[in-house]
Amino acid sequence: MTEPVQKRPLLFLLATTFLFSVGISLVFPVLPFIVMEYVPQVSQQAAVIGWLAASFALLSFFSAPVMGALSDAYGRRPVLMLSLLGSAVGYLLFGIGGSLWMLFLGRGIDGLTAGGISALFGYVADTTPEEERGKTFGQIGAVFGAGFIVGPAIGGLLSHLSLSAPMFAAAAVCVLNLLWGYFILPESLAPERRSKQFDAAHLNPFTQLRGALAFPLVRRLVTVSVLFILPFSLMQLALSLLARDTLGWGPGQVSTTFIVVGVCDILGQGVLLPHLLRWLGEKRVATMALGMGVVGMTCLALLPLLPLTALLYTSVLLFSLGEGIFNATLGAMISVATPADAQGRVQGGAQAFGSLAQVAGPLAGGQLYSRFGPTATFGTGAALVALALVLLTGSRVQASRPQEAVG
């Protein structure tokens, strides 16, 4: 039997999730303007931003199984503390800057320790009864979405002081959270329940990928997911550049677009999705979400031709609503297509493929934007989502409720 999460540790876990989300999103509105100081050639800025984003995502992909295995062997608490310390150091180095390699070093250290979020999920599983885990993970998901709203807002506001101010603020908050956790967070994994083995097999993230390739329908769904994640990660990279280059916006104005992304994520998953699933079933909801993604990305591609603020906000709203609804529905569709004894392996593999897409998206997006401009970049994104829509429409995915099954 697991003991319910006590109030103060749960608050710490929610705060850590919030900071993780803030840390990812806080940098978005200021990153193009920071890179401008070290890369004066406008044609090269998007490519450098893409490498910065990809380096963080790639190191997070490799660190997640390592940090998770470390928490299985040595406990959740020290791994969570290490993750917070790494984030604080990464933000501090990024804020100090002084050279391009310092920016990469800061983001790299943060990425290496970002895998500590897996220890956080392990902590919840250790201390929460099975019947309560859905509720707790729902709270964590909502807090993550809230952080995605607050992060860009903080970044935009503090950028009025200096471009480094958001990074220093994030480092300070991580240190405060580290001290809070050090003094109040108990260990959740008793020594007798810890893993007795810790070897190279635990450190290989590619073992997760095989889980998502074992079943034909799951392979198709994972392919659809990757085709949608690529444009989403591309948008995270290029949206700031698009607003700067077509509308002349600064960091404060750019931050509002990412706030819209966060609000849509919460509204889509927390308010609209339950009703849509009840009315339409999983596959029709996912199809609708991909359709919204195609329209939103196409409108972003048209923004250089029609540089209107309303068009930018409408595009971001449509794409972000579609992305949030689709991602929440995807897990249900994959679970229906997966045997009961393979759920963890398949879901883990699907997440791993998503992480790799978050590496490839910024790299490809940065090169496209540098070489061909925003219209070609977002037009490519629209084509990828359209291909995902075609693949999903042609699949034989069933809804989880028999009376709403769709072929």
mmCIF file of C-alpha atoms in Angstrom:
data_model
loop_
_atom_site.group_PDB
_atom_site.id
_atom_site.type_symbol
_atom_site.label_atom_id
_atom_site.label_comp_id
_atom_site.label_asym_id
_atom_site.label_seq_id
_atom_site.Cartn_x
_atom_site.Cartn_y
_atom_site.Cartn_z
ATOM 1 C CA MET A 1 0.000 0.000 0.000
ATOM 2 C CA THR A 2 1.234 3.501 -0.801
ATOM 3 C CA GLU A 3 0.668 6.417 1.473
ATOM 4 C CA PRO A 4 -1.088 9.478 0.017
ATOM 5 C CA VAL A 5 1.151 12.379 -0.862
ATOM 6 C CA GLN A 6 1.314 14.721 2.112
ATOM 7 C CA LYS A 7 0.289 18.294 1.511
ATOM 8 C CA ARG A 8 3.683 19.953 1.740
ATOM 9 C CA PRO A 9 5.548 17.432 -0.465
ATOM 10 C CA LEU A 10 2.768 17.649 -3.051
ATOM 11 C CA LEU A 11 3.099 21.424 -3.081
ATOM 12 C CA PHE A 12 6.826 21.003 -3.629
ATOM 13 C CA LEU A 13 6.257 18.602 -6.528
ATOM 14 C CA LEU A 14 3.759 20.964 -8.126
ATOM 15 C CA ALA A 15 6.163 23.873 -7.662
ATOM 16 C CA THR A 16 8.975 21.868 -9.266
ATOM 17 C CA THR A 17 6.747 21.006 -12.232
ATOM 18 C CA PHE A 18 5.765 24.654 -12.529
ATOM 19 C CA LEU A 19 9.406 25.766 -12.540
ATOM 20 C CA PHE A 20 10.315 23.137 -15.121
ATOM 21 C CA SER A 21 7.598 24.466 -17.429
ATOM 22 C CA VAL A 22 8.542 28.086 -16.724
ATOM 23 C CA GLY A 23 12.169 27.287 -17.468
ATOM 24 C CA ILE A 24 11.309 25.858 -20.874
ATOM 25 C CA SER A 25 9.008 28.697 -21.905
ATOM 26 C CA LEU A 26 10.653 31.691 -20.230
ATOM 27 C CA VAL A 27 13.457 31.766 -22.785
ATOM 28 C CA PHE A 28 11.195 31.797 -25.878
ATOM 29 C CA PRO A 29 10.394 35.531 -26.134
ATOM 30 C CA VAL A 30 13.943 36.738 -25.375
ATOM 31 C CA LEU A 31 16.045 34.105 -27.139
ATOM 32 C CA PRO A 32 16.147 35.756 -30.606
ATOM 33 C CA PHE A 33 17.196 39.051 -29.045
ATOM 34 C CA ILE A 34 19.920 37.437 -26.912
ATOM 35 C CA VAL A 35 21.291 35.555 -29.927
ATOM 36 C CA MET A 36 21.359 38.812 -31.903
ATOM 37 C CA GLU A 37 24.106 40.065 -29.578
ATOM 38 C CA TYR A 38 26.419 37.200 -30.574
ATOM 39 C CA VAL A 39 25.272 36.463 -34.123
ATOM 40 C CA PRO A 40 24.888 39.769 -36.005
ATOM 41 C CA GLN A 41 24.156 38.036 -39.333
ATOM 42 C CA VAL A 42 20.353 37.874 -39.496
ATOM 43 C CA SER A 43 20.506 34.930 -41.905
ATOM 44 C CA GLN A 44 22.313 32.820 -39.282
ATOM 45 C CA GLN A 45 20.257 33.653 -36.195
ATOM 46 C CA ALA A 46 17.475 31.143 -36.754
ATOM 47 C CA ALA A 47 19.968 28.307 -37.275
ATOM 48 C CA VAL A 48 21.785 29.136 -34.009
ATOM 49 C CA ILE A 49 18.491 29.304 -32.104
ATOM 50 C CA GLY A 50 17.581 25.928 -33.578
ATOM 51 C CA TRP A 51 20.838 24.406 -32.333
ATOM 52 C CA LEU A 52 20.282 25.865 -28.851
ATOM 53 C CA ALA A 53 16.773 24.398 -28.656
ATOM 54 C CA ALA A 54 17.858 21.057 -30.118
ATOM 55 C CA SER A 55 20.806 20.716 -27.740
ATOM 56 C CA PHE A 56 18.494 21.133 -24.741
ATOM 57 C CA ALA A 57 15.972 18.605 -26.118
ATOM 58 C CA LEU A 58 18.645 16.065 -27.112
ATOM 59 C CA LEU A 59 20.381 16.139 -23.740
ATOM 60 C CA SER A 60 16.993 15.875 -22.008
ATOM 61 C CA PHE A 61 16.235 12.787 -24.100
ATOM 62 C CA PHE A 62 19.471 11.109 -23.019
ATOM 63 C CA SER A 63 19.259 12.227 -19.396
ATOM 64 C CA ALA A 64 15.676 11.076 -18.714
ATOM 65 C CA PRO A 65 16.442 7.324 -18.449
ATOM 66 C CA VAL A 66 19.679 8.055 -16.577
ATOM 67 C CA MET A 67 17.979 10.255 -13.988
ATOM 68 C CA GLY A 68 15.092 7.819 -13.712
ATOM 69 C CA ALA A 69 17.442 4.871 -13.155
ATOM 70 C CA LEU A 70 19.439 6.877 -10.605
ATOM 71 C CA SER A 71 16.245 7.627 -8.685
ATOM 72 C CA ASP A 72 15.323 3.915 -8.730
ATOM 73 C CA ALA A 73 18.725 3.027 -7.278
ATOM 74 C CA TYR A 74 19.431 5.919 -4.898
ATOM 75 C CA GLY A 75 16.064 7.519 -4.173
ATOM 76 C CA ARG A 76 13.890 10.246 -5.670
ATOM 77 C CA ARG A 77 14.894 13.082 -3.367
ATOM 78 C CA PRO A 78 18.601 13.456 -4.317
ATOM 79 C CA VAL A 79 17.785 13.291 -8.024
ATOM 80 C CA LEU A 80 15.160 16.035 -7.677
ATOM 81 C CA MET A 81 17.666 18.173 -5.772
ATOM 82 C CA LEU A 82 20.286 17.582 -8.470
ATOM 83 C CA SER A 83 17.793 18.557 -11.178
ATOM 84 C CA LEU A 84 16.964 21.850 -9.477
ATOM 85 C CA LEU A 85 20.654 22.636 -8.915
ATOM 86 C CA GLY A 86 21.450 21.917 -12.560
ATOM 87 C CA SER A 87 18.659 24.211 -13.729
ATOM 88 C CA ALA A 88 19.877 27.011 -11.458
ATOM 89 C CA VAL A 89 23.451 26.707 -12.778
ATOM 90 C CA GLY A 90 22.236 26.527 -16.376
ATOM 91 C CA TYR A 91 20.115 29.661 -16.071
ATOM 92 C CA LEU A 92 22.934 31.522 -14.328
ATOM 93 C CA LEU A 93 25.470 30.706 -17.041
ATOM 94 C CA PHE A 94 22.995 31.616 -19.786
ATOM 95 C CA GLY A 95 22.292 34.932 -18.078
ATOM 96 C CA ILE A 96 25.994 35.736 -17.668
ATOM 97 C CA GLY A 97 26.601 34.959 -21.335
ATOM 98 C CA GLY A 98 29.535 36.804 -22.823
ATOM 99 C CA SER A 99 29.961 34.352 -25.683
ATOM 100 C CA LEU A 100 27.936 31.932 -27.748
ATOM 101 C CA TRP A 101 29.560 28.878 -26.171
ATOM 102 C CA MET A 102 28.401 30.068 -22.745
ATOM 103 C CA LEU A 103 24.818 30.068 -24.007
ATOM 104 C CA PHE A 104 25.224 26.493 -25.211
ATOM 105 C CA LEU A 105 26.877 25.485 -21.939
ATOM 106 C CA GLY A 106 24.018 26.940 -19.917
ATOM 107 C CA ARG A 107 21.311 25.258 -21.960
ATOM 108 C CA GLY A 108 23.314 22.020 -22.025
ATOM 109 C CA ILE A 109 23.618 21.799 -18.235
ATOM 110 C CA ASP A 110 19.913 22.545 -17.885
ATOM 111 C CA GLY A 111 19.100 19.852 -20.452
ATOM 112 C CA LEU A 112 21.301 17.252 -18.756
ATOM 113 C CA THR A 113 19.440 17.676 -15.481
ATOM 114 C CA ALA A 114 15.956 18.244 -16.945
ATOM 115 C CA GLY A 115 15.542 14.468 -16.957
ATOM 116 C CA GLY A 116 14.892 14.767 -13.219
ATOM 117 C CA ILE A 117 11.217 15.206 -14.076
ATOM 118 C CA SER A 118 11.134 11.392 -14.380
ATOM 119 C CA ALA A 119 12.088 11.186 -10.692
ATOM 120 C CA LEU A 120 9.183 13.503 -9.923
ATOM 121 C CA PHE A 121 6.751 11.136 -11.650
ATOM 122 C CA GLY A 122 8.347 8.266 -9.732
ATOM 123 C CA TYR A 123 7.802 10.138 -6.470
ATOM 124 C CA VAL A 124 4.104 10.488 -7.236
ATOM 125 C CA ALA A 125 3.836 6.782 -8.109
ATOM 126 C CA ASP A 126 5.626 5.873 -4.847
ATOM 127 C CA THR A 127 3.334 7.875 -2.612
ATOM 128 C CA THR A 128 -0.056 7.930 -4.317
ATOM 129 C CA PRO A 129 -2.649 5.108 -4.376
ATOM 130 C CA GLU A 130 -3.488 3.901 -7.869
ATOM 131 C CA GLU A 131 -7.012 5.304 -7.682
ATOM 132 C CA GLU A 132 -5.613 8.775 -6.887
ATOM 133 C CA ARG A 133 -2.820 8.907 -9.441
ATOM 134 C CA GLY A 134 -4.984 10.155 -12.299
ATOM 135 C CA LYS A 135 -6.070 13.116 -10.197
ATOM 136 C CA THR A 136 -2.507 13.902 -9.089
ATOM 137 C CA PHE A 137 -1.062 13.640 -12.586
ATOM 138 C CA GLY A 138 -3.930 15.828 -13.785
ATOM 139 C CA GLN A 139 -2.899 18.463 -11.256
ATOM 140 C CA ILE A 140 0.692 18.211 -12.463
ATOM 141 C CA GLY A 141 -0.442 18.599 -16.082
ATOM 142 C CA ALA A 142 -2.500 21.680 -15.233
ATOM 143 C CA VAL A 143 0.418 23.235 -13.366
ATOM 144 C CA PHE A 144 2.689 22.533 -16.340
ATOM 145 C CA GLY A 145 0.251 24.409 -18.574
ATOM 146 C CA ALA A 146 0.109 27.293 -16.091
ATOM 147 C CA GLY A 147 3.898 27.503 -16.144
ATOM 148 C CA PHE A 148 3.781 27.746 -19.914
ATOM 149 C CA ILE A 149 1.588 30.833 -19.493
ATOM 150 C CA VAL A 150 3.609 32.472 -16.732
ATOM 151 C CA GLY A 151 7.049 31.743 -18.211
ATOM 152 C CA PRO A 152 6.765 33.891 -21.353
ATOM 153 C CA ALA A 153 5.000 36.619 -19.364
ATOM 154 C CA ILE A 154 7.888 36.768 -16.878
ATOM 155 C CA GLY A 155 10.414 36.686 -19.690
ATOM 156 C CA GLY A 156 8.687 39.531 -21.503
ATOM 157 C CA LEU A 157 8.312 41.716 -18.396
ATOM 158 C CA LEU A 158 11.845 41.241 -17.070
ATOM 159 C CA SER A 159 13.313 41.851 -20.514
ATOM 160 C CA HIS A 160 12.534 45.534 -19.916
ATOM 161 C CA LEU A 161 15.254 45.474 -17.229
ATOM 162 C CA SER A 162 17.725 43.516 -19.340
ATOM 163 C CA LEU A 163 17.746 40.467 -21.559
ATOM 164 C CA SER A 164 19.622 38.574 -18.839
ATOM 165 C CA ALA A 165 17.170 39.444 -16.054
ATOM 166 C CA PRO A 166 14.720 36.567 -16.838
ATOM 167 C CA MET A 167 17.566 34.046 -16.580
ATOM 168 C CA PHE A 168 18.821 35.374 -13.247
ATOM 169 C CA ALA A 169 15.269 35.375 -11.862
ATOM 170 C CA ALA A 170 14.769 31.748 -12.931
ATOM 171 C CA ALA A 171 18.072 30.739 -11.295
ATOM 172 C CA ALA A 172 17.077 32.451 -8.029
ATOM 173 C CA VAL A 173 13.674 30.737 -7.935
ATOM 174 C CA CYS A 174 15.304 27.339 -8.558
ATOM 175 C CA VAL A 175 17.664 27.898 -5.639
ATOM 176 C CA LEU A 176 14.758 28.851 -3.361
ATOM 177 C CA ASN A 177 12.859 25.736 -4.430
ATOM 178 C CA LEU A 178 15.980 23.641 -3.859
ATOM 179 C CA LEU A 179 16.278 24.944 -0.281
ATOM 180 C CA TRP A 180 12.570 24.382 0.319
ATOM 181 C CA GLY A 181 12.795 20.799 -0.916
ATOM 182 C CA TYR A 182 15.966 20.101 1.034
ATOM 183 C CA PHE A 183 14.288 20.976 4.324
ATOM 184 C CA ILE A 184 10.733 19.628 3.842
ATOM 185 C CA LEU A 185 10.765 16.878 1.203
ATOM 186 C CA PRO A 186 10.998 13.339 2.649
ATOM 187 C CA GLU A 187 12.365 10.456 0.613
ATOM 188 C CA SER A 188 9.565 8.412 -0.979
ATOM 189 C CA LEU A 189 11.475 5.262 -1.983
ATOM 190 C CA ALA A 190 12.503 3.122 0.966
ATOM 191 C CA PRO A 191 15.947 1.427 0.690
ATOM 192 C CA GLU A 192 14.417 -2.057 0.519
ATOM 193 C CA ARG A 193 12.328 -1.040 -2.523
ATOM 194 C CA ARG A 194 15.230 0.404 -4.516
ATOM 195 C CA SER A 195 16.742 -1.209 -7.560
ATOM 196 C CA LYS A 196 19.715 -3.432 -6.722
ATOM 197 C CA GLN A 197 21.205 -3.136 -10.198
ATOM 198 C CA PHE A 198 22.431 -0.059 -12.004
ATOM 199 C CA ASP A 199 24.228 -0.790 -15.259
ATOM 200 C CA ALA A 200 24.585 0.460 -18.818
ATOM 201 C CA ALA A 201 21.256 -1.073 -19.863
ATOM 202 C CA HIS A 202 19.475 1.474 -17.675
ATOM 203 C CA LEU A 203 21.244 4.343 -19.435
ATOM 204 C CA ASN A 204 20.206 3.584 -23.023
ATOM 205 C CA PRO A 205 17.211 5.726 -24.087
ATOM 206 C CA PHE A 206 16.951 3.902 -27.403
ATOM 207 C CA THR A 207 15.612 0.807 -25.658
ATOM 208 C CA GLN A 208 12.413 2.808 -25.142
ATOM 209 C CA LEU A 209 11.972 3.283 -28.878
ATOM 210 C CA ARG A 210 11.417 -0.420 -29.546
ATOM 211 C CA GLY A 211 8.267 -0.371 -27.426
ATOM 212 C CA ALA A 212 6.467 1.877 -29.880
ATOM 213 C CA LEU A 213 7.370 -0.214 -32.928
ATOM 214 C CA ALA A 214 5.991 -3.601 -31.914
ATOM 215 C CA PHE A 215 2.378 -3.092 -33.080
ATOM 216 C CA PRO A 216 1.379 -1.848 -36.575
ATOM 217 C CA LEU A 217 -1.432 0.466 -35.461
ATOM 218 C CA VAL A 218 0.747 1.968 -32.751
ATOM 219 C CA ARG A 219 3.479 2.601 -35.344
ATOM 220 C CA ARG A 220 0.990 4.579 -37.420
ATOM 221 C CA LEU A 221 -0.216 6.589 -34.419
ATOM 222 C CA VAL A 222 3.350 7.364 -33.336
ATOM 223 C CA THR A 223 4.133 8.482 -36.890
ATOM 224 C CA VAL A 224 1.114 10.797 -36.791
ATOM 225 C CA SER A 225 2.288 12.155 -33.446
ATOM 226 C CA VAL A 226 5.815 12.853 -34.693
ATOM 227 C CA LEU A 227 4.462 14.618 -37.779
ATOM 228 C CA PHE A 228 2.536 16.964 -35.463
ATOM 229 C CA ILE A 229 5.291 17.442 -32.878
ATOM 230 C CA LEU A 230 7.769 18.518 -35.555
ATOM 231 C CA PRO A 231 5.730 21.593 -36.607
ATOM 232 C CA PHE A 232 4.920 22.411 -32.959
ATOM 233 C CA SER A 233 8.598 22.460 -31.973
ATOM 234 C CA LEU A 234 9.295 24.391 -35.177
ATOM 235 C CA MET A 235 6.690 26.965 -34.131
ATOM 236 C CA GLN A 236 8.253 27.313 -30.675
ATOM 237 C CA LEU A 237 11.537 28.175 -32.374
ATOM 238 C CA ALA A 238 10.377 30.383 -35.234
ATOM 239 C CA LEU A 239 7.349 32.194 -33.787
ATOM 240 C CA SER A 240 9.480 34.827 -32.045
ATOM 241 C CA LEU A 241 11.462 35.388 -35.242
ATOM 242 C CA LEU A 242 8.263 35.614 -37.296
ATOM 243 C CA ALA A 243 6.743 38.246 -34.989
ATOM 244 C CA ARG A 244 9.993 40.209 -34.899
ATOM 245 C CA ASP A 245 10.612 40.109 -38.645
ATOM 246 C CA THR A 246 7.070 40.643 -39.952
ATOM 247 C CA LEU A 247 5.459 42.827 -37.261
ATOM 248 C CA GLY A 248 8.534 44.454 -35.688
ATOM 249 C CA TRP A 249 7.691 43.140 -32.212
ATOM 250 C CA GLY A 250 10.010 43.161 -29.185
ATOM 251 C CA PRO A 251 10.278 40.580 -26.364
ATOM 252 C CA GLY A 252 7.290 41.917 -24.412
ATOM 253 C CA GLN A 253 4.926 41.659 -27.366
ATOM 254 C CA VAL A 254 6.340 38.296 -28.455
ATOM 255 C CA SER A 255 5.677 36.884 -24.969
ATOM 256 C CA THR A 256 1.924 37.392 -25.437
ATOM 257 C CA THR A 257 1.835 34.812 -28.229
ATOM 258 C CA PHE A 258 3.285 32.137 -25.941
ATOM 259 C CA ILE A 259 0.802 33.101 -23.249
ATOM 260 C CA VAL A 260 -1.910 32.314 -25.802
ATOM 261 C CA VAL A 261 -0.277 28.890 -26.340
ATOM 262 C CA GLY A 262 -0.450 28.137 -22.611
ATOM 263 C CA VAL A 263 -4.032 29.341 -22.218
ATOM 264 C CA CYS A 264 -5.135 27.252 -25.197
ATOM 265 C CA ASP A 265 -3.384 24.210 -23.741
ATOM 266 C CA ILE A 266 -5.310 24.520 -20.464
ATOM 267 C CA LEU A 267 -8.658 25.352 -22.089
ATOM 268 C CA GLY A 268 -8.322 22.674 -24.739
ATOM 269 C CA GLN A 269 -7.425 19.839 -22.376
ATOM 270 C CA GLY A 270 -9.241 20.941 -19.243
ATOM 271 C CA VAL A 271 -12.479 22.447 -20.592
ATOM 272 C CA LEU A 272 -13.193 21.447 -24.189
ATOM 273 C CA LEU A 273 -11.740 17.952 -24.430
ATOM 274 C CA PRO A 274 -14.114 16.087 -22.047
ATOM 275 C CA HIS A 275 -17.155 17.405 -23.941
ATOM 276 C CA LEU A 276 -15.642 16.744 -27.358
ATOM 277 C CA LEU A 277 -14.779 13.164 -26.437
ATOM 278 C CA ARG A 278 -18.297 12.548 -25.173
ATOM 279 C CA TRP A 279 -19.825 13.914 -28.377
ATOM 280 C CA LEU A 280 -17.389 12.672 -31.018
ATOM 281 C CA GLY A 281 -15.055 9.966 -29.681
ATOM 282 C CA GLU A 282 -11.270 9.911 -29.787
ATOM 283 C CA LYS A 283 -10.573 9.533 -33.492
ATOM 284 C CA ARG A 284 -12.947 12.264 -34.650
ATOM 285 C CA VAL A 285 -11.582 14.632 -31.988
ATOM 286 C CA ALA A 286 -8.006 13.895 -33.069
ATOM 287 C CA THR A 287 -8.951 14.414 -36.719
ATOM 288 C CA MET A 288 -10.553 17.771 -35.889
ATOM 289 C CA ALA A 289 -7.456 18.787 -33.892
ATOM 290 C CA LEU A 290 -5.146 18.002 -36.805
ATOM 291 C CA GLY A 291 -7.416 19.999 -39.121
ATOM 292 C CA MET A 292 -7.096 22.998 -36.794
ATOM 293 C CA GLY A 293 -3.332 22.511 -36.875
ATOM 294 C CA VAL A 294 -3.246 22.602 -40.668
ATOM 295 C CA VAL A 295 -5.267 25.842 -40.789
ATOM 296 C CA GLY A 296 -3.249 27.489 -38.029
ATOM 297 C CA MET A 297 0.117 26.652 -39.556
ATOM 298 C CA THR A 298 -1.052 27.721 -43.017
ATOM 299 C CA CYS A 299 -2.132 31.101 -41.639
ATOM 300 C CA LEU A 300 1.302 31.561 -40.060
ATOM 301 C CA ALA A 301 2.858 30.870 -43.467
ATOM 302 C CA LEU A 302 0.687 33.660 -44.925
ATOM 303 C CA LEU A 303 1.647 36.223 -42.277
ATOM 304 C CA PRO A 304 4.599 37.696 -44.256
ATOM 305 C CA LEU A 305 2.126 38.411 -47.082
ATOM 306 C CA LEU A 306 -0.586 39.724 -44.710
ATOM 307 C CA PRO A 307 1.284 41.192 -41.704
ATOM 308 C CA LEU A 308 -1.736 41.558 -39.400
ATOM 309 C CA THR A 309 -1.658 41.182 -35.627
ATOM 310 C CA ALA A 310 -5.098 39.558 -35.658
ATOM 311 C CA LEU A 311 -3.894 36.931 -38.144
ATOM 312 C CA LEU A 312 -0.947 36.038 -35.921
ATOM 313 C CA TYR A 313 -3.088 35.577 -32.815
ATOM 314 C CA THR A 314 -5.754 33.620 -34.724
ATOM 315 C CA SER A 315 -3.114 31.310 -36.192
ATOM 316 C CA VAL A 316 -1.499 30.635 -32.809
ATOM 317 C CA LEU A 317 -4.888 30.075 -31.175
ATOM 318 C CA LEU A 318 -6.005 27.528 -33.792
ATOM 319 C CA PHE A 319 -2.747 25.601 -33.854
ATOM 320 C CA SER A 320 -2.300 25.556 -30.074
ATOM 321 C CA LEU A 321 -5.859 24.410 -29.400
ATOM 322 C CA GLY A 322 -5.423 21.640 -31.953
ATOM 323 C CA GLU A 323 -2.053 20.606 -30.500
ATOM 324 C CA GLY A 324 -3.332 20.433 -26.918
ATOM 325 C CA ILE A 325 -6.453 18.463 -27.823
ATOM 326 C CA PHE A 326 -4.549 16.073 -30.073
ATOM 327 C CA ASN A 327 -1.808 15.264 -27.550
ATOM 328 C CA ALA A 328 -4.357 14.549 -24.817
ATOM 329 C CA THR A 329 -6.307 12.260 -27.170
ATOM 330 C CA LEU A 330 -3.275 10.456 -28.560
ATOM 331 C CA GLY A 331 -2.501 8.662 -25.292
ATOM 332 C CA ALA A 332 -6.011 7.202 -25.187
ATOM 333 C CA MET A 333 -5.810 6.006 -28.803
ATOM 334 C CA ILE A 334 -2.431 4.381 -28.235
ATOM 335 C CA SER A 335 -3.662 2.672 -25.079
ATOM 336 C CA VAL A 336 -6.645 1.187 -26.951
ATOM 337 C CA ALA A 337 -4.312 -0.110 -29.665
ATOM 338 C CA THR A 338 -1.905 -1.701 -27.159
ATOM 339 C CA PRO A 339 -2.225 -4.982 -25.210
ATOM 340 C CA ALA A 340 -2.549 -4.582 -21.450
ATOM 341 C CA ASP A 341 0.826 -6.166 -20.733
ATOM 342 C CA ALA A 342 2.691 -3.723 -23.019
ATOM 343 C CA GLN A 343 1.210 -0.374 -21.960
ATOM 344 C CA GLY A 344 4.264 0.992 -20.147
ATOM 345 C CA ARG A 345 6.717 -0.097 -22.836
ATOM 346 C CA VAL A 346 4.633 1.364 -25.667
ATOM 347 C CA GLN A 347 3.774 4.641 -23.934
ATOM 348 C CA GLY A 348 7.436 5.115 -23.005
ATOM 349 C CA GLY A 349 8.484 4.489 -26.589
ATOM 350 C CA ALA A 350 5.927 6.984 -27.870
ATOM 351 C CA GLN A 351 7.275 9.618 -25.479
ATOM 352 C CA ALA A 352 10.827 8.878 -26.603
ATOM 353 C CA PHE A 353 9.907 9.398 -30.255
ATOM 354 C CA GLY A 354 8.270 12.678 -29.259
ATOM 355 C CA SER A 355 11.505 13.765 -27.593
ATOM 356 C CA LEU A 356 13.485 12.999 -30.744
ATOM 357 C CA ALA A 357 10.992 15.025 -32.785
ATOM 358 C CA GLN A 358 11.623 17.945 -30.438
ATOM 359 C CA VAL A 359 15.292 17.667 -31.377
ATOM 360 C CA ALA A 360 14.727 17.455 -35.129
ATOM 361 C CA GLY A 361 12.063 20.191 -35.282
ATOM 362 C CA PRO A 362 14.235 23.114 -34.106
ATOM 363 C CA LEU A 363 17.203 21.960 -36.196
ATOM 364 C CA ALA A 364 15.176 21.689 -39.390
ATOM 365 C CA GLY A 365 13.173 24.817 -38.598
ATOM 366 C CA GLY A 366 16.272 26.893 -37.973
ATOM 367 C CA GLN A 367 17.819 25.856 -41.279
ATOM 368 C CA LEU A 368 14.582 26.418 -43.206
ATOM 369 C CA TYR A 369 14.053 29.874 -41.719
ATOM 370 C CA SER A 370 17.673 30.917 -42.344
ATOM 371 C CA ARG A 371 17.731 29.700 -45.937
ATOM 372 C CA PHE A 372 14.184 30.177 -47.229
ATOM 373 C CA GLY A 373 12.343 32.500 -44.839
ATOM 374 C CA PRO A 374 9.169 32.227 -42.758
ATOM 375 C CA THR A 375 6.657 31.353 -45.493
ATOM 376 C CA ALA A 376 8.564 28.249 -46.555
ATOM 377 C CA THR A 377 9.208 27.292 -42.927
ATOM 378 C CA PHE A 378 5.595 27.409 -41.769
ATOM 379 C CA GLY A 379 4.376 26.097 -45.121
ATOM 380 C CA THR A 380 6.490 22.985 -44.540
ATOM 381 C CA GLY A 381 4.954 22.703 -41.079
ATOM 382 C CA ALA A 382 1.460 22.872 -42.564
ATOM 383 C CA ALA A 383 2.349 20.115 -45.049
ATOM 384 C CA LEU A 384 3.584 17.847 -42.230
ATOM 385 C CA VAL A 385 0.372 18.290 -40.244
ATOM 386 C CA ALA A 386 -1.660 17.647 -43.400
ATOM 387 C CA LEU A 387 0.261 14.388 -43.923
ATOM 388 C CA ALA A 388 -0.471 13.436 -40.308
ATOM 389 C CA LEU A 389 -4.159 14.089 -40.957
ATOM 390 C CA VAL A 390 -4.126 11.825 -44.023
ATOM 391 C CA LEU A 391 -2.426 9.009 -42.090
ATOM 392 C CA LEU A 392 -4.851 9.252 -39.183
ATOM 393 C CA THR A 393 -7.898 9.373 -41.442
ATOM 394 C CA GLY A 394 -6.739 6.205 -43.199
ATOM 395 C CA SER A 395 -6.112 4.287 -39.965
ATOM 396 C CA ARG A 396 -8.520 1.903 -38.251
ATOM 397 C CA VAL A 397 -8.382 3.463 -34.799
ATOM 398 C CA GLN A 398 -11.250 2.712 -32.460
ATOM 399 C CA ALA A 399 -12.599 4.896 -29.685
ATOM 400 C CA SER A 400 -12.365 3.535 -26.169
ATOM 401 C CA ARG A 401 -16.162 3.322 -25.954
ATOM 402 C CA PRO A 402 -17.653 0.692 -28.282
ATOM 403 C CA GLN A 403 -20.714 2.745 -29.130
ATOM 404 C CA GLU A 404 -18.477 5.532 -30.432
ATOM 405 C CA ALA A 405 -16.087 3.359 -32.368
ATOM 406 C CA VAL A 406 -15.009 4.722 -35.694
ATOM 407 C CA GLY A 407 -13.254 2.829 -38.414
#
